[in-house]
Short mmCIF file of C-alpha atoms in Angstrom, two decimals:
data_model
loop_
_atom_site.label_atom_id
_atom_site.label_comp_id
_atom_site.label_asym_id
_atom_site.label_seq_id
_atom_site.Cartn_x
_atom_site.Cartn_y
_atom_site.Cartn_z
CA MET A 1 37.11 82.43 121.62
CA VAL A 2 34.20 83.04 124.06
CA THR A 3 30.72 82.87 122.65
CA GLU A 4 29.26 83.05 126.80
CA TYR A 5 27.07 86.00 127.85
CA LEU A 6 29.01 87.76 130.18
CA ARG A 7 27.91 89.63 133.33
CA ALA A 8 31.21 90.37 136.00
CA ILE A 9 34.10 90.25 133.64
CA SER A 10 35.01 90.69 130.49
CA PRO A 11 35.56 89.22 127.51
CA GLU A 12 39.05 89.16 127.68
CA GLU A 13 39.37 88.17 130.99
CA ALA A 14 37.36 85.63 130.06
CA PHE A 15 39.57 84.39 127.08
CA ALA A 16 42.83 84.25 128.95
CA VAL A 17 41.11 82.45 131.53
CA ARG A 18 39.73 79.74 129.61
CA CYS A 19 42.94 79.68 127.83
CA TRP A 20 44.80 79.39 131.00
CA TRP A 21 42.30 76.54 132.59
CA GLN A 22 43.65 74.55 129.06
CA ARG A 23 47.07 74.68 129.57
CA LEU A 24 46.57 73.78 133.34
CA THR A 25 44.32 70.92 132.99
CA LEU A 26 44.36 69.64 129.67
CA PRO A 27 46.45 66.74 128.35
CA ALA A 28 49.40 67.65 125.32
CA GLU A 29 47.77 65.91 122.84
CA GLU A 30 44.24 67.53 123.25
CA LEU A 31 45.84 70.68 124.34
CA LYS A 32 47.81 71.20 120.66
CA ALA A 33 44.75 71.00 119.31
CA VAL A 34 43.75 74.86 120.54
CA THR A 35 46.92 76.37 120.98
CA SER A 36 50.70 76.04 120.49
CA ALA A 37 51.30 76.25 123.54
CA PRO A 38 53.00 73.58 126.01
CA PRO A 39 50.79 72.54 129.59
CA TRP A 40 52.55 73.37 132.33
CA PRO A 41 53.67 70.98 134.50
CA LYS A 42 50.74 68.60 136.44
CA GLY A 43 52.38 69.46 139.84
CA VAL A 44 51.40 72.79 138.79
CA ARG A 45 48.05 71.82 139.17
CA ALA A 46 48.27 68.91 142.08
CA MET A 47 49.62 72.25 144.32
CA LEU A 48 46.94 74.78 143.60
CA ARG A 49 44.11 71.64 144.10
CA ARG A 50 45.87 71.57 147.46
CA CYS A 51 44.78 75.32 148.37
CA GLU A 52 42.06 75.71 151.22
CA THR A 53 42.37 79.11 150.92
CA PRO A 54 42.17 82.26 148.83
CA GLU A 55 45.31 83.61 150.62
CA ALA A 56 47.42 79.66 149.92
CA ALA A 57 45.78 80.17 146.19
CA MET A 58 47.91 83.09 145.70
CA LEU A 59 51.49 81.87 146.40
CA THR A 60 50.91 79.52 144.28
CA GLU A 61 52.95 79.14 140.34
CA ALA A 62 49.35 78.69 138.83
CA PHE A 63 47.79 81.33 139.89
CA ARG A 64 50.69 83.59 139.57
CA HIS A 65 50.87 82.09 135.79
CA LEU A 66 46.33 83.41 135.47
CA TRP A 67 46.68 87.28 137.31
CA HIS A 68 49.49 87.59 134.69
CA ARG A 69 47.17 86.72 132.02
CA LEU A 70 44.53 88.73 132.89
CA PRO A 71 43.96 92.52 131.20
CA GLU A 72 45.26 94.88 133.86
CA SER A 73 42.86 96.79 135.92
CA GLU A 74 43.11 100.73 136.09
CA ARG A 75 39.59 101.69 138.35
CA GLY A 76 39.47 101.43 142.13
CA GLY A 77 42.82 101.62 143.08
CA GLU A 78 44.16 99.83 145.80
CA LYS A 79 41.60 98.35 147.55
CA ARG A 80 40.05 96.86 144.55
CA ARG A 81 43.03 95.88 143.22
CA ASN A 82 42.70 93.04 146.56
CA LEU A 83 39.18 92.65 145.83
CA ARG A 84 40.26 91.73 142.47
CA LEU A 85 43.17 89.22 143.93
CA GLN A 86 40.66 87.74 145.84
CA ALA A 87 38.15 87.17 142.91
CA TRP A 88 40.26 85.78 140.99
CA ALA A 89 41.85 83.53 143.60
CA CYS A 90 38.70 82.31 144.21
CA VAL A 91 38.23 81.23 140.26
CA ALA A 92 41.51 79.76 139.98
CA LEU A 93 40.48 77.01 143.03
CA VAL A 94 37.34 76.24 141.77
CA LEU A 95 38.71 75.75 138.18
CA ALA A 96 41.59 73.65 138.86
CA GLU A 97 38.92 71.30 139.37
CA VAL A 98 37.57 70.64 136.52
CA ARG A 99 38.73 68.17 134.57
CA ALA A 100 36.22 68.43 130.86
CA GLU A 101 34.67 71.59 129.64
CA SER A 102 31.42 72.31 127.25
CA PRO A 103 31.37 75.19 126.72
CA ASN A 104 28.08 77.84 127.54
CA ALA A 105 26.77 74.94 129.88
CA SER A 106 26.09 76.94 132.81
CA LEU A 107 26.75 74.93 136.40
CA GLY A 108 23.38 75.56 137.55
CA SER A 109 21.70 73.30 134.70
CA GLN A 110 24.47 70.82 134.89
CA LEU A 111 23.55 69.71 138.52
CA GLY A 112 19.70 69.91 138.20
CA LYS A 113 19.84 66.80 135.08
CA GLN A 114 19.09 63.52 136.65
CA LYS A 115 21.36 61.79 137.92
CA LYS A 116 21.48 58.54 136.03
CA GLU A 117 17.35 57.13 135.62
CA THR A 118 17.22 57.81 139.54
CA GLY A 119 14.51 60.73 138.80
CA LYS A 120 16.38 62.49 141.01
CA PRO A 121 19.18 65.92 140.12
CA HIS A 122 23.15 65.65 141.00
CA MET A 123 22.64 68.23 143.37
CA SER A 124 19.52 67.93 145.85
CA GLU A 125 17.09 70.72 146.03
CA LEU A 126 18.38 71.14 149.94
CA ARG A 127 22.08 71.20 149.31
CA PHE A 128 21.61 73.96 146.14
CA GLN A 129 20.00 76.18 148.26
CA GLN A 130 22.96 76.08 150.86
CA LEU A 131 24.85 77.22 147.45
CA LEU A 132 23.02 79.73 146.96
CA THR A 133 23.50 81.31 149.95
CA CYS A 134 26.89 81.13 150.73
CA GLN A 135 28.55 84.34 152.73
CA ALA A 136 32.34 83.23 152.65
CA PRO A 137 34.73 82.76 149.21
CA GLU A 138 35.97 79.96 151.24
CA GLU A 139 32.58 78.40 151.41
CA LEU A 140 31.94 79.34 148.10
CA VAL A 141 35.26 77.98 146.99
CA GLN A 142 34.45 74.87 149.08
CA ARG A 143 30.35 74.57 148.18
CA LEU A 144 31.84 74.49 144.15
CA ARG A 145 34.49 72.05 145.20
CA ARG A 146 31.66 69.32 146.07
CA ALA A 147 29.49 70.24 143.38
CA LEU A 148 31.33 69.86 140.90
CA ALA A 149 32.27 66.66 142.16
CA LEU A 150 28.63 65.87 141.72
CA ILE A 151 29.08 66.11 138.01
CA ASP A 152 32.23 64.20 137.91
CA LYS A 153 34.26 67.79 137.70
CA ARG A 154 33.20 67.50 134.64
CA ASP A 155 30.64 69.54 131.18
CA VAL A 156 30.64 73.03 132.26
CA SER A 157 32.38 75.56 131.08
CA VAL A 158 34.92 77.03 132.36
CA VAL A 159 34.47 80.70 131.89
CA TYR A 160 30.68 80.55 133.29
CA LEU A 161 31.73 79.17 136.23
CA ALA A 162 34.19 82.52 136.51
CA ASP A 163 31.66 84.89 135.75
CA ASN A 164 29.44 83.56 138.33
CA ILE A 165 32.47 84.07 140.89
CA ALA A 166 33.48 87.53 139.97
CA LEU A 167 29.54 88.09 140.38
CA TRP A 168 29.36 86.23 143.54
CA TRP A 169 32.23 88.74 144.47
CA ARG A 170 30.76 91.33 143.28
CA GLU A 171 27.13 90.68 144.91
CA SER A 172 29.24 90.69 148.57
CA GLN A 173 30.29 94.25 147.85
CA GLY A 174 27.11 95.31 147.50
CA GLU A 175 26.90 96.20 143.59
CA MET A 176 23.90 94.20 143.19
CA ALA A 177 22.74 94.24 139.10
CA PRO A 178 18.78 96.33 138.85
CA GLN A 179 17.03 93.34 138.23
CA PRO A 180 17.01 90.41 140.03
CA SER A 181 16.91 88.52 136.67
CA GLY A 182 20.42 89.74 136.52
CA ARG A 183 21.87 88.33 139.95
CA LEU A 184 23.34 85.62 140.55
CA GLY A 185 20.98 83.51 142.70
CA PHE A 186 18.85 83.97 139.76
CA LEU A 187 20.10 82.54 137.13
CA TRP A 188 21.57 79.57 138.96
CA ALA A 189 18.19 78.93 140.14
CA ASN A 190 16.81 79.70 137.07
CA ASP A 191 19.27 76.87 134.71
CA TYR A 192 19.17 74.32 137.71
CA PHE A 193 15.22 74.11 138.07
CA GLU A 194 14.65 73.68 134.76
CA ALA A 195 16.66 71.67 134.20
CA LEU A 196 14.30 69.98 136.84
CA SER A 197 11.27 69.73 135.19
CA ARG A 198 12.70 68.20 132.10
CA TYR A 199 11.95 65.22 133.60
CA GLN A 200 10.32 65.43 136.86
CA HIS A 201 7.49 67.12 134.85
CA ALA A 202 7.87 64.58 132.37
CA GLY A 203 6.40 61.31 134.57
CA ASP A 204 3.56 63.64 135.63
#
């Protein structure tokens, strides 16, 4: 079931990517609660996590499982298909890092939450700004992996992450939402600074 509000992927894609992540990551006992399908061997996820580039990820068994679960896109021809392949390879690389998810929890809000009782967010504003300005797919994957490490690789929605990455790809091709509030930078920043304000303003 998908309850997240989507901007760049379809509900069918969202459902497929969540099912894929569950079989890739959840222990057998947890998986039984959501599906009768068995988990894939741990080595499938491990091989994907060792990949550094979208091109390397495309050659893994884990990515093939994801790609073949996705509904086929009939738009755009070969160029569109290649872009779609790269985008979903990035999704696979990042989602393979997530250990446990919280549906409807966005990455920006989790990064902006207070780290224990330090009065500081999990990700500093400087590093968050660097995440917002990623220019290349490899850089995006690297920074998202680091971001997930800062929140112990848990408590984010894998559907939101997939949608965020697909939106980044769409914007990198010049397909920007007409309203700034529909663009990835605004969405991440809005969630991050809203979470930040909950404890920083408390001491004012």
